[in-house]
PDB file of C-alpha atoms in Angstrom:
ATOM      1  CA  GLN A   1      21.660 -54.169  33.920  1.00 42.00           C
ATOM      2  CA  ARG A   2      23.840 -56.014  36.389  1.00 48.00           C
ATOM      3  CA  GLN A   3      22.951 -56.229  40.040  1.00 47.00           C
ATOM      4  CA  MET A   4      25.708 -55.150  42.366  1.00 48.00           C
ATOM      5  CA  CYS A   5      26.294 -57.580  45.198  1.00 48.00           C
ATOM      6  CA  ILE A   6      26.709 -55.445  48.312  1.00 42.00           C
ATOM      7  CA  ARG A   7      25.173 -55.443  51.731  1.00 43.00           C
ATOM      8  CA  ASP A   8      23.796 -52.241  53.224  1.00 39.00           C
ATOM      9  CA  ARG A   9      26.012 -51.061  56.068  1.00 39.00           C
ATOM     10  CA  SER A  10      25.409 -47.639  57.554  1.00 35.00           C
ATOM     11  CA  ARG A  11      28.898 -47.651  59.086  1.00 41.00           C
ATOM     12  CA  PRO A  12      31.120 -49.771  56.821  1.00 40.00           C
ATOM     13  CA  GLY A  13      33.557 -52.071  58.524  1.00 42.00           C
ATOM     14  CA  LEU A  14      32.221 -52.012  62.064  1.00 47.00           C
ATOM     15  CA  ASP A  15      31.786 -55.761  61.724  1.00 60.00           C
ATOM     16  CA  ARG A  16      35.196 -56.156  60.069  1.00 88.00           C
ATOM     17  CA  PRO A  17      37.676 -56.879  62.857  1.00 95.00           C
ATOM     18  CA  THR A  18      41.405 -56.716  62.256  1.00 97.00           C
ATOM     19  CA  ARG A  19      42.093 -59.895  64.223  1.00 97.00           C
ATOM     20  CA  VAL A  20      40.011 -63.072  63.874  1.00 97.00           C
ATOM     21  CA  PRO A  21      40.439 -66.609  65.232  1.00 96.00           C
ATOM     22  CA  GLY A  22      42.372 -69.209  63.280  1.00 96.00           C
ATOM     23  CA  ALA A  23      40.734 -72.156  61.563  1.00 97.00           C
ATOM     24  CA  GLU A  24      41.503 -75.756  60.788  1.00 98.00           C
ATOM     25  CA  ARG A  25      42.115 -74.723  57.178  1.00 98.00           C
ATOM     26  CA  ILE A  26      43.163 -71.320  55.871  1.00 98.00           C
ATOM     27  CA  VAL A  27      43.882 -70.731  52.195  1.00 98.00           C
ATOM     28  CA  ALA A  28      45.182 -67.546  50.589  1.00 98.00           C
ATOM     29  CA  VAL A  29      45.666 -66.272  47.057  1.00 98.00           C
ATOM     30  CA  GLY A  30      47.364 -63.191  45.685  1.00 98.00           C
ATOM     31  CA  ASP A  31      46.693 -60.603  42.999  1.00 98.00           C
ATOM     32  CA  VAL A  32      44.066 -61.386  40.331  1.00 98.00           C
ATOM     33  CA  HIS A  33      44.140 -58.074  38.399  1.00 98.00           C
ATOM     34  CA  GLY A  34      40.891 -58.011  36.467  1.00 98.00           C
ATOM     35  CA  ASP A  35      40.998 -61.587  35.131  1.00 98.00           C
ATOM     36  CA  VAL A  36      37.824 -63.395  36.203  1.00 98.00           C
ATOM     37  CA  ALA A  37      38.777 -66.645  34.466  1.00 98.00           C
ATOM     38  CA  ALA A  38      42.032 -66.802  36.427  1.00 98.00           C
ATOM     39  CA  THR A  39      40.123 -65.850  39.573  1.00 98.00           C
ATOM     40  CA  ARG A  40      37.732 -68.761  39.118  1.00 98.00           C
ATOM     41  CA  ARG A  41      40.629 -71.133  38.427  1.00 98.00           C
ATOM     42  CA  VAL A  42      42.464 -70.182  41.593  1.00 98.00           C
ATOM     43  CA  LEU A  43      39.291 -70.307  43.703  1.00 98.00           C
ATOM     44  CA  ARG A  44      38.632 -73.844  42.449  1.00 98.00           C
ATOM     45  CA  LEU A  45      42.261 -74.775  43.060  1.00 98.00           C
ATOM     46  CA  ALA A  46      41.828 -73.483  46.610  1.00 98.00           C
ATOM     47  CA  GLY A  47      38.757 -75.693  46.989  1.00 98.00           C
ATOM     48  CA  VAL A  48      36.409 -72.856  47.904  1.00 98.00           C
ATOM     49  CA  ILE A  49      34.013 -72.704  44.930  1.00 98.00           C
ATOM     50  CA  ASP A  50      32.126 -75.342  42.967  1.00 98.00           C
ATOM     51  CA  ALA A  51      31.432 -75.542  39.229  1.00 97.00           C
ATOM     52  CA  ALA A  52      28.606 -73.003  39.616  1.00 98.00           C
ATOM     53  CA  ASP A  53      30.846 -70.487  41.420  1.00 98.00           C
ATOM     54  CA  HIS A  54      29.199 -71.004  44.811  1.00 98.00           C
ATOM     55  CA  TRP A  55      31.055 -71.450  48.099  1.00 98.00           C
ATOM     56  CA  SER A  56      32.185 -75.038  48.611  1.00 98.00           C
ATOM     57  CA  GLY A  57      34.865 -74.449  51.233  1.00 98.00           C
ATOM     58  CA  GLY A  58      32.802 -75.337  54.299  1.00 98.00           C
ATOM     59  CA  THR A  59      34.567 -73.937  57.363  1.00 98.00           C
ATOM     60  CA  THR A  60      37.660 -72.853  55.430  1.00 98.00           C
ATOM     61  CA  VAL A  61      38.888 -69.299  55.983  1.00 98.00           C
ATOM     62  CA  PHE A  62      39.811 -67.793  52.615  1.00 98.00           C
ATOM     63  CA  VAL A  63      41.971 -64.668  52.206  1.00 98.00           C
ATOM     64  CA  GLN A  64      42.669 -62.692  49.033  1.00 98.00           C
ATOM     65  CA  THR A  65      45.507 -60.239  49.580  1.00 98.00           C
ATOM     66  CA  GLY A  66      44.368 -57.383  47.328  1.00 98.00           C
ATOM     67  CA  ASP A  67      44.702 -56.093  43.764  1.00 98.00           C
ATOM     68  CA  GLN A  68      41.484 -57.283  42.238  1.00 98.00           C
ATOM     69  CA  LEU A  69      41.540 -54.151  40.030  1.00 98.00           C
ATOM     70  CA  ASP A  70      43.477 -52.907  36.982  1.00 98.00           C
ATOM     71  CA  ARG A  71      45.329 -54.660  34.142  1.00 97.00           C
ATOM     72  CA  GLY A  72      42.209 -56.627  33.101  1.00 97.00           C
ATOM     73  CA  ASP A  73      38.624 -56.103  31.926  1.00 96.00           C
ATOM     74  CA  ASP A  74      36.587 -58.217  34.380  1.00 97.00           C
ATOM     75  CA  GLU A  75      36.785 -56.187  37.576  1.00 97.00           C
ATOM     76  CA  GLN A  76      33.081 -55.695  38.292  1.00 96.00           C
ATOM     77  CA  GLU A  77      32.462 -59.427  37.923  1.00 97.00           C
ATOM     78  CA  ILE A  78      35.362 -60.242  40.254  1.00 98.00           C
ATOM     79  CA  LEU A  79      34.258 -57.781  42.946  1.00 97.00           C
ATOM     80  CA  ASP A  80      30.690 -59.057  42.833  1.00 97.00           C
ATOM     81  CA  LEU A  81      31.778 -62.718  42.929  1.00 98.00           C
ATOM     82  CA  LEU A  82      34.034 -62.198  45.939  1.00 98.00           C
ATOM     83  CA  THR A  83      31.394 -60.158  47.773  1.00 96.00           C
ATOM     84  CA  ARG A  84      28.792 -62.881  47.252  1.00 97.00           C
ATOM     85  CA  LEU A  85      31.231 -65.527  48.502  1.00 98.00           C
ATOM     86  CA  GLU A  86      31.626 -63.577  51.755  1.00 96.00           C
ATOM     87  CA  SER A  87      27.959 -64.149  52.557  1.00 96.00           C
ATOM     88  CA  GLU A  88      27.928 -67.756  51.380  1.00 98.00           C
ATOM     89  CA  ALA A  89      31.034 -68.642  53.384  1.00 98.00           C
ATOM     90  CA  GLN A  90      29.624 -67.075  56.532  1.00 96.00           C
ATOM     91  CA  ALA A  91      26.424 -69.100  56.145  1.00 97.00           C
ATOM     92  CA  ALA A  92      28.501 -72.294  55.854  1.00 98.00           C
ATOM     93  CA  GLY A  93      30.594 -71.581  58.956  1.00 97.00           C
ATOM     94  CA  GLY A  94      33.624 -70.380  57.002  1.00 98.00           C
ATOM     95  CA  ALA A  95      34.887 -66.888  56.233  1.00 97.00           C
ATOM     96  CA  VAL A  96      36.159 -64.801  53.344  1.00 98.00           C
ATOM     97  CA  HIS A  97      38.537 -61.881  53.885  1.00 98.00           C
ATOM     98  CA  ILE A  98      39.146 -59.752  50.791  1.00 98.00           C
ATOM     99  CA  LEU A  99      41.842 -57.125  51.333  1.00 98.00           C
ATOM    100  CA  ASN A 100      42.440 -53.823  49.581  1.00 98.00           C
ATOM    101  CA  GLY A 101      45.750 -53.504  47.753  1.00 98.00           C
ATOM    102  CA  ASN A 102      47.503 -50.523  46.224  1.00 98.00           C
ATOM    103  CA  HIS A 103      45.422 -50.737  43.036  1.00 98.00           C
ATOM    104  CA  GLU A 104      42.147 -50.495  44.956  1.00 98.00           C
ATOM    105  CA  LEU A 105      43.425 -47.406  46.769  1.00 98.00           C
ATOM    106  CA  MET A 106      44.812 -45.915  43.548  1.00 98.00           C
ATOM    107  CA  ASN A 107      41.420 -46.172  41.862  1.00 98.00           C
ATOM    108  CA  ALA A 108      39.730 -44.545  44.855  1.00 98.00           C
ATOM    109  CA  ALA A 109      42.279 -41.723  44.577  1.00 97.00           C
ATOM    110  CA  GLY A 110      41.396 -41.246  40.894  1.00 96.00           C
ATOM    111  CA  ASP A 111      44.631 -42.808  39.616  1.00 97.00           C
ATOM    112  CA  PHE A 112      43.527 -44.805  36.577  1.00 96.00           C
ATOM    113  CA  ARG A 113      46.918 -45.300  34.891  1.00 96.00           C
ATOM    114  CA  TYR A 114      46.617 -49.088  34.883  1.00 98.00           C
ATOM    115  CA  VAL A 115      43.013 -49.344  33.704  1.00 97.00           C
ATOM    116  CA  THR A 116      42.505 -51.283  30.469  1.00 97.00           C
ATOM    117  CA  PRO A 117      40.242 -49.937  27.696  1.00 94.00           C
ATOM    118  CA  GLY A 118      37.653 -52.523  28.744  1.00 95.00           C
ATOM    119  CA  GLY A 119      38.044 -51.495  32.362  1.00 95.00           C
ATOM    120  CA  MET A 120      37.248 -47.885  31.504  1.00 93.00           C
ATOM    121  CA  THR A 121      33.700 -48.850  30.547  1.00 92.00           C
ATOM    122  CA  ASP A 122      33.265 -51.893  32.821  1.00 94.00           C
ATOM    123  CA  PHE A 123      31.265 -49.943  35.412  1.00 95.00           C
ATOM    124  CA  ALA A 124      29.060 -47.983  33.001  1.00 93.00           C
ATOM    125  CA  ASP A 125      26.205 -50.456  33.640  1.00 92.00           C
ATOM    126  CA  ALA A 126      26.754 -50.769  37.392  1.00 91.00           C
ATOM    127  CA  PRO A 127      23.779 -49.771  39.560  1.00 89.00           C
ATOM    128  CA  GLY A 128      24.296 -46.743  41.755  1.00 91.00           C
ATOM    129  CA  VAL A 129      27.027 -45.199  39.586  1.00 92.00           C
ATOM    130  CA  ASP A 130      26.302 -41.456  39.445  1.00 90.00           C
ATOM    131  CA  VAL A 131      28.133 -39.803  36.556  1.00 92.00           C
ATOM    132  CA  THR A 132      26.596 -36.440  37.508  1.00 90.00           C
ATOM    133  CA  ASP A 133      28.816 -36.303  40.608  1.00 88.00           C
ATOM    134  CA  ALA A 134      30.656 -32.981  40.349  1.00 91.00           C
ATOM    135  CA  ARG A 135      34.011 -34.665  41.067  1.00 93.00           C
ATOM    136  CA  VAL A 136      33.626 -36.805  37.961  1.00 94.00           C
ATOM    137  CA  ARG A 137      33.587 -33.890  35.509  1.00 92.00           C
ATOM    138  CA  GLU A 138      37.352 -33.454  35.695  1.00 93.00           C
ATOM    139  CA  PHE A 139      37.858 -36.868  34.062  1.00 94.00           C
ATOM    140  CA  PRO A 140      37.632 -37.641  30.340  1.00 93.00           C
ATOM    141  CA  GLU A 141      34.156 -38.829  29.394  1.00 93.00           C
ATOM    142  CA  ALA A 142      35.402 -42.392  28.838  1.00 92.00           C
ATOM    143  CA  LEU A 143      36.514 -42.610  32.477  1.00 94.00           C
ATOM    144  CA  ARG A 144      33.582 -40.916  34.187  1.00 96.00           C
ATOM    145  CA  SER A 145      31.587 -44.038  35.012  1.00 96.00           C
ATOM    146  CA  ARG A 146      34.670 -45.623  36.548  1.00 97.00           C
ATOM    147  CA  ALA A 147      35.455 -42.486  38.540  1.00 97.00           C
ATOM    148  CA  ALA A 148      31.855 -42.391  39.762  1.00 96.00           C
ATOM    149  CA  ALA A 149      32.152 -46.023  40.857  1.00 97.00           C
ATOM    150  CA  PHE A 150      35.437 -45.721  42.753  1.00 97.00           C
ATOM    151  CA  LEU A 151      35.891 -42.210  44.087  1.00 97.00           C
ATOM    152  CA  PRO A 152      35.191 -42.255  47.852  1.00 97.00           C
ATOM    153  CA  GLY A 153      31.494 -42.641  48.517  1.00 95.00           C
ATOM    154  CA  GLY A 154      30.880 -44.118  45.050  1.00 96.00           C
ATOM    155  CA  ALA A 155      28.981 -47.355  44.582  1.00 95.00           C
ATOM    156  CA  TYR A 156      32.056 -49.592  44.407  1.00 97.00           C
ATOM    157  CA  ALA A 157      34.161 -47.496  46.760  1.00 97.00           C
ATOM    158  CA  LYS A 158      31.533 -48.521  49.322  1.00 96.00           C
ATOM    159  CA  VAL A 159      32.217 -52.153  48.451  1.00 96.00           C
ATOM    160  CA  LEU A 160      35.925 -51.575  49.096  1.00 97.00           C
ATOM    161  CA  ALA A 161      34.980 -49.729  52.309  1.00 97.00           C
ATOM    162  CA  THR A 162      33.711 -52.993  53.786  1.00 96.00           C
ATOM    163  CA  ARG A 163      37.221 -54.473  53.502  1.00 97.00           C
ATOM    164  CA  ASN A 164      40.382 -54.276  55.520  1.00 98.00           C
ATOM    165  CA  THR A 165      43.910 -53.520  54.374  1.00 98.00           C
ATOM    166  CA  ALA A 166      45.406 -56.145  56.696  1.00 98.00           C
ATOM    167  CA  VAL A 167      43.949 -59.015  58.709  1.00 98.00           C
ATOM    168  CA  VAL A 168      45.353 -61.340  61.362  1.00 98.00           C
ATOM    169  CA  VAL A 169      43.912 -64.836  61.134  1.00 98.00           C
ATOM    170  CA  GLY A 170      45.120 -66.997  63.995  1.00 97.00           C
ATOM    171  CA  ASP A 171      48.924 -66.882  63.945  1.00 97.00           C
ATOM    172  CA  SER A 172      49.287 -65.367  60.435  1.00 98.00           C
ATOM    173  CA  VAL A 173      49.020 -61.760  59.282  1.00 98.00           C
ATOM    174  CA  PHE A 174      47.850 -61.170  55.718  1.00 99.00           C
ATOM    175  CA  VAL A 175      48.551 -57.899  53.896  1.00 98.00           C
ATOM    176  CA  HIS A 176      49.113 -56.760  50.340  1.00 98.00           C
ATOM    177  CA  GLY A 177      52.656 -55.358  50.528  1.00 98.00           C
ATOM    178  CA  GLY A 178      53.964 -55.935  54.039  1.00 98.00           C
ATOM    179  CA  VAL A 179      54.018 -54.540  57.565  1.00 98.00           C
ATOM    180  CA  LEU A 180      57.021 -52.654  58.923  1.00 98.00           C
ATOM    181  CA  PRO A 181      57.484 -52.563  62.726  1.00 98.00           C
ATOM    182  CA  LYS A 182      56.347 -48.926  62.917  1.00 98.00           C
ATOM    183  CA  TYR A 183      52.972 -49.831  61.388  1.00 98.00           C
ATOM    184  CA  ALA A 184      52.406 -53.079  63.289  1.00 98.00           C
ATOM    185  CA  PRO A 185      50.758 -51.435  66.349  1.00 98.00           C
ATOM    186  CA  LYS A 186      48.516 -49.393  64.034  1.00 97.00           C
ATOM    187  CA  LEU A 187      46.802 -52.098  61.977  1.00 97.00           C
ATOM    188  CA  GLN A 188      43.402 -51.495  63.548  1.00 96.00           C
ATOM    189  CA  SER A 189      43.537 -47.723  63.086  1.00 96.00           C
ATOM    190  CA  LEU A 190      44.919 -48.043  59.540  1.00 97.00           C
ATOM    191  CA  ASN A 191      42.106 -50.409  58.618  1.00 97.00           C
ATOM    192  CA  GLU A 192      39.560 -48.005  60.057  1.00 96.00           C
ATOM    193  CA  ALA A 193      41.113 -44.999  58.325  1.00 96.00           C
ATOM    194  CA  GLY A 194      41.044 -46.761  54.968  1.00 97.00           C
ATOM    195  CA  ARG A 195      37.428 -47.813  55.325  1.00 96.00           C
ATOM    196  CA  ARG A 196      36.364 -44.356  56.492  1.00 96.00           C
ATOM    197  CA  TRP A 197      38.091 -42.642  53.553  1.00 97.00           C
ATOM    198  CA  LEU A 198      36.598 -45.043  50.999  1.00 97.00           C
ATOM    199  CA  SER A 199      33.140 -44.507  52.441  1.00 96.00           C
ATOM    200  CA  GLU A 200      33.149 -40.827  53.320  1.00 95.00           C
ATOM    201  CA  GLY A 201      35.955 -39.147  51.379  1.00 94.00           C
ATOM    202  CA  GLY A 202      38.371 -36.485  52.524  1.00 93.00           C
ATOM    203  CA  ALA A 203      42.127 -36.756  52.180  1.00 94.00           C
ATOM    204  CA  PRO A 204      43.556 -40.242  51.554  1.00 95.00           C
ATOM    205  CA  PRO A 205      45.180 -41.629  54.719  1.00 96.00           C
ATOM    206  CA  ALA A 206      48.834 -40.601  54.402  1.00 97.00           C
ATOM    207  CA  GLU A 207      50.243 -43.690  56.093  1.00 97.00           C
ATOM    208  CA  LEU A 208      48.290 -46.037  53.820  1.00 96.00           C
ATOM    209  CA  MET A 209      49.567 -44.191  50.752  1.00 96.00           C
ATOM    210  CA  ALA A 210      53.161 -44.017  52.023  1.00 98.00           C
ATOM    211  CA  PRO A 211      55.796 -45.766  49.845  1.00 97.00           C
ATOM    212  CA  ASP A 212      56.701 -48.008  52.795  1.00 98.00           C
ATOM    213  CA  GLY A 213      53.065 -48.537  53.829  1.00 98.00           C
ATOM    214  CA  LEU A 214      50.984 -51.694  53.990  1.00 98.00           C
ATOM    215  CA  VAL A 215      50.072 -51.805  50.303  1.00 98.00           C
ATOM    216  CA  TRP A 216      53.351 -50.621  48.766  1.00 98.00           C
ATOM    217  CA  LEU A 217      56.181 -52.272  50.715  1.00 98.00           C
ATOM    218  CA  ARG A 218      58.375 -54.709  48.783  1.00 98.00           C
ATOM    219  CA  ASP A 219      61.188 -55.226  51.316  1.00 98.00           C
ATOM    220  CA  TYR A 220      60.087 -58.773  52.134  1.00 98.00           C
ATOM    221  CA  SER A 221      59.262 -59.743  48.540  1.00 98.00           C
ATOM    222  CA  VAL A 222      62.549 -59.369  46.689  1.00 97.00           C
ATOM    223  CA  PRO A 223      64.196 -62.715  45.868  1.00 95.00           C
ATOM    224  CA  GLU A 224      66.652 -62.403  48.778  1.00 96.00           C
ATOM    225  CA  PRO A 225      65.509 -59.926  51.482  1.00 98.00           C
ATOM    226  CA  THR A 226      68.307 -58.132  53.322  1.00 98.00           C
ATOM    227  CA  ALA A 227      69.245 -58.945  56.896  1.00 98.00           C
ATOM    228  CA  LYS A 228      67.635 -55.653  57.937  1.00 98.00           C
ATOM    229  CA  ALA A 229      64.404 -56.563  56.151  1.00 98.00           C
ATOM    230  CA  CYS A 230      64.276 -59.937  57.917  1.00 98.00           C
ATOM    231  CA  ALA A 231      64.958 -58.206  61.247  1.00 98.00           C
ATOM    232  CA  ASP A 232      62.133 -55.735  60.538  1.00 98.00           C
ATOM    233  CA  LEU A 233      59.867 -58.631  59.668  1.00 98.00           C
ATOM    234  CA  GLU A 234      60.694 -60.426  62.899  1.00 98.00           C
ATOM    235  CA  ALA A 235      60.029 -57.271  64.925  1.00 98.00           C
ATOM    236  CA  ALA A 236      56.663 -56.725  63.208  1.00 98.00           C
ATOM    237  CA  LEU A 237      55.646 -60.349  63.812  1.00 98.00           C
ATOM    238  CA  ALA A 238      56.650 -60.064  67.479  1.00 98.00           C
ATOM    239  CA  GLU A 239      54.575 -56.896  67.878  1.00 98.00           C
ATOM    240  CA  LEU A 240      51.578 -58.613  66.274  1.00 98.00           C
ATOM    241  CA  LYS A 241      52.202 -61.848  68.234  1.00 98.00           C
ATOM    242  CA  VAL A 242      52.010 -63.983  65.088  1.00 98.00           C
ATOM    243  CA  THR A 243      54.248 -66.574  63.432  1.00 98.00           C
ATOM    244  CA  ARG A 244      54.274 -65.471  59.807  1.00 98.00           C
ATOM    245  CA  MET A 245      53.297 -62.808  57.267  1.00 98.00           C
ATOM    246  CA  VAL A 246      51.611 -63.590  53.935  1.00 99.00           C
ATOM    247  CA  VAL A 247      51.927 -60.942  51.201  1.00 98.00           C
ATOM    248  CA  GLY A 248      51.019 -60.298  47.564  1.00 98.00           C
ATOM    249  CA  HIS A 249      51.931 -57.245  45.442  1.00 98.00           C
ATOM    250  CA  THR A 250      55.238 -58.463  43.973  1.00 98.00           C
ATOM    251  CA  VAL A 251      55.103 -61.155  41.286  1.00 98.00           C
ATOM    252  CA  GLN A 252      57.184 -64.201  42.186  1.00 97.00           C
ATOM    253  CA  ALA A 253      58.564 -65.670  38.968  1.00 93.00           C
ATOM    254  CA  ARG A 254      59.332 -68.985  40.711  1.00 94.00           C
ATOM    255  CA  GLY A 255      55.828 -69.407  42.131  1.00 97.00           C
ATOM    256  CA  VAL A 256      54.837 -69.096  45.786  1.00 98.00           C
ATOM    257  CA  THR A 257      58.013 -68.608  47.805  1.00 97.00           C
ATOM    258  CA  SER A 258      59.074 -68.078  51.412  1.00 98.00           C
ATOM    259  CA  ALA A 259      61.957 -66.100  52.871  1.00 98.00           C
ATOM    260  CA  CYS A 260      63.472 -65.047  56.204  1.00 98.00           C
ATOM    261  CA  GLU A 261      63.400 -68.647  57.496  1.00 97.00           C
ATOM    262  CA  GLY A 262      59.774 -69.158  56.566  1.00 97.00           C
ATOM    263  CA  LYS A 263      58.528 -66.043  58.358  1.00 98.00           C
ATOM    264  CA  VAL A 264      57.190 -64.479  55.134  1.00 98.00           C
ATOM    265  CA  TRP A 265      55.297 -66.153  52.312  1.00 98.00           C
ATOM    266  CA  ARG A 266      54.961 -64.379  48.969  1.00 98.00           C
ATOM    267  CA  ILE A 267      51.821 -65.493  47.093  1.00 98.00           C
ATOM    268  CA  ASP A 268      51.491 -63.124  44.112  1.00 98.00           C
ATOM    269  CA  VAL A 269      52.389 -65.422  41.210  1.00 98.00           C
ATOM    270  CA  GLY A 270      50.977 -63.224  38.426  1.00 98.00           C
ATOM    271  CA  ILE A 271      47.977 -65.391  37.587  1.00 98.00           C
ATOM    272  CA  ALA A 272      46.201 -62.701  35.537  1.00 97.00           C
ATOM    273  CA  LYS A 273      46.405 -62.778  31.745  1.00 96.00           C
ATOM    274  CA  HIS A 274      48.543 -59.618  31.892  1.00 96.00           C
ATOM    275  CA  TYR A 275      51.351 -61.660  33.490  1.00 97.00           C
ATOM    276  CA  GLY A 276      50.611 -65.187  32.296  1.00 96.00           C
ATOM    277  CA  GLY A 277      51.408 -67.020  35.530  1.00 96.00           C
ATOM    278  CA  LYS A 278      49.821 -70.285  36.669  1.00 96.00           C
ATOM    279  CA  PRO A 279      47.255 -70.295  39.504  1.00 97.00           C
ATOM    280  CA  ALA A 280      48.678 -71.104  42.934  1.00 98.00           C
ATOM    281  CA  ALA A 281      47.485 -70.796  46.512  1.00 98.00           C
ATOM    282  CA  LEU A 282      48.899 -71.183  50.004  1.00 98.00           C
ATOM    283  CA  GLU A 283      47.137 -73.586  52.367  1.00 98.00           C
ATOM    284  CA  ILE A 284      47.731 -73.365  56.123  1.00 98.00           C
ATOM    285  CA  LYS A 285      46.680 -76.199  58.406  1.00 98.00           C
ATOM    286  CA  GLY A 286      48.146 -75.594  61.842  1.00 94.00           C
ATOM    287  CA  ASP A 287      51.932 -75.626  61.411  1.00 94.00           C
ATOM    288  CA  GLN A 288      51.723 -77.298  58.009  1.00 97.00           C
ATOM    289  CA  LEU A 289      51.959 -74.994  54.993  1.00 98.00           C
ATOM    290  CA  THR A 290      51.310 -76.368  51.511  1.00 98.00           C
ATOM    291  CA  VAL A 291      51.601 -74.647  48.157  1.00 98.00           C
ATOM    292  CA  LEU A 292      48.702 -75.646  45.894  1.00 98.00           C
ATOM    293  CA  VAL A 293      49.401 -75.482  42.150  1.00 97.00           C
ATOM    294  CA  GLU A 294      47.406 -76.380  39.079  1.00 90.00           C
TER     295      GLU A 294
END
């Protein structure tokens, strides 16, 4: 039986601030969607793991912008790898920030439309998964172990409950979909609401699930954002007092791209097997931004 890599936190997220200091080197990657081989490739490309999958990034701050789940079979392995790297990075003077995307929240809400056949059974051997939970009975038997893992309060929902939906690192804000001006002042409360729901249950936070919310927005990720979208972006950045936004969620067929005069960087390049894209990462060193490609 596998050992789940999770730290015991009686109040998840209390040590997970929304805003953290910058670093000499920040590197970010987008959606990995259940493909652990692609995840390892992009982590090595980013220079944050060695051949044995241990942290090698030193004082680097690493951000993954959500969507570790769905479309692939290796989700438990990915979640455990990233969780372990959080501890190893901290011990080395670096940091790892893993964000929740729309697919993490969908699974917690019992929406398993994008789960692969392998993903349905991937959590059957996970410690702490309680298939006798009354909420699980409404699901087909093949999905019950997954539901037990991800419904709020479940073993892996508690892993997700240690993570933010958006994080500000220095002068960059990282988020899965994007931040509209109306949500910019609420990042802290939205992060807290998401963590609380994942840990304790209740109704999903309406603003996180909203079509224009942090994990669903695509306004900044279309090939040519409208003038209004760029104005919204500028207003959100001004409210957050940052220089740029880095987003995933929407596959960029041309690789990592920027828009709105470099104020948004789109880093979901579809690296999972489901999409067939090549690993790429965004490196930020002060004012210098570099796209890393295999």
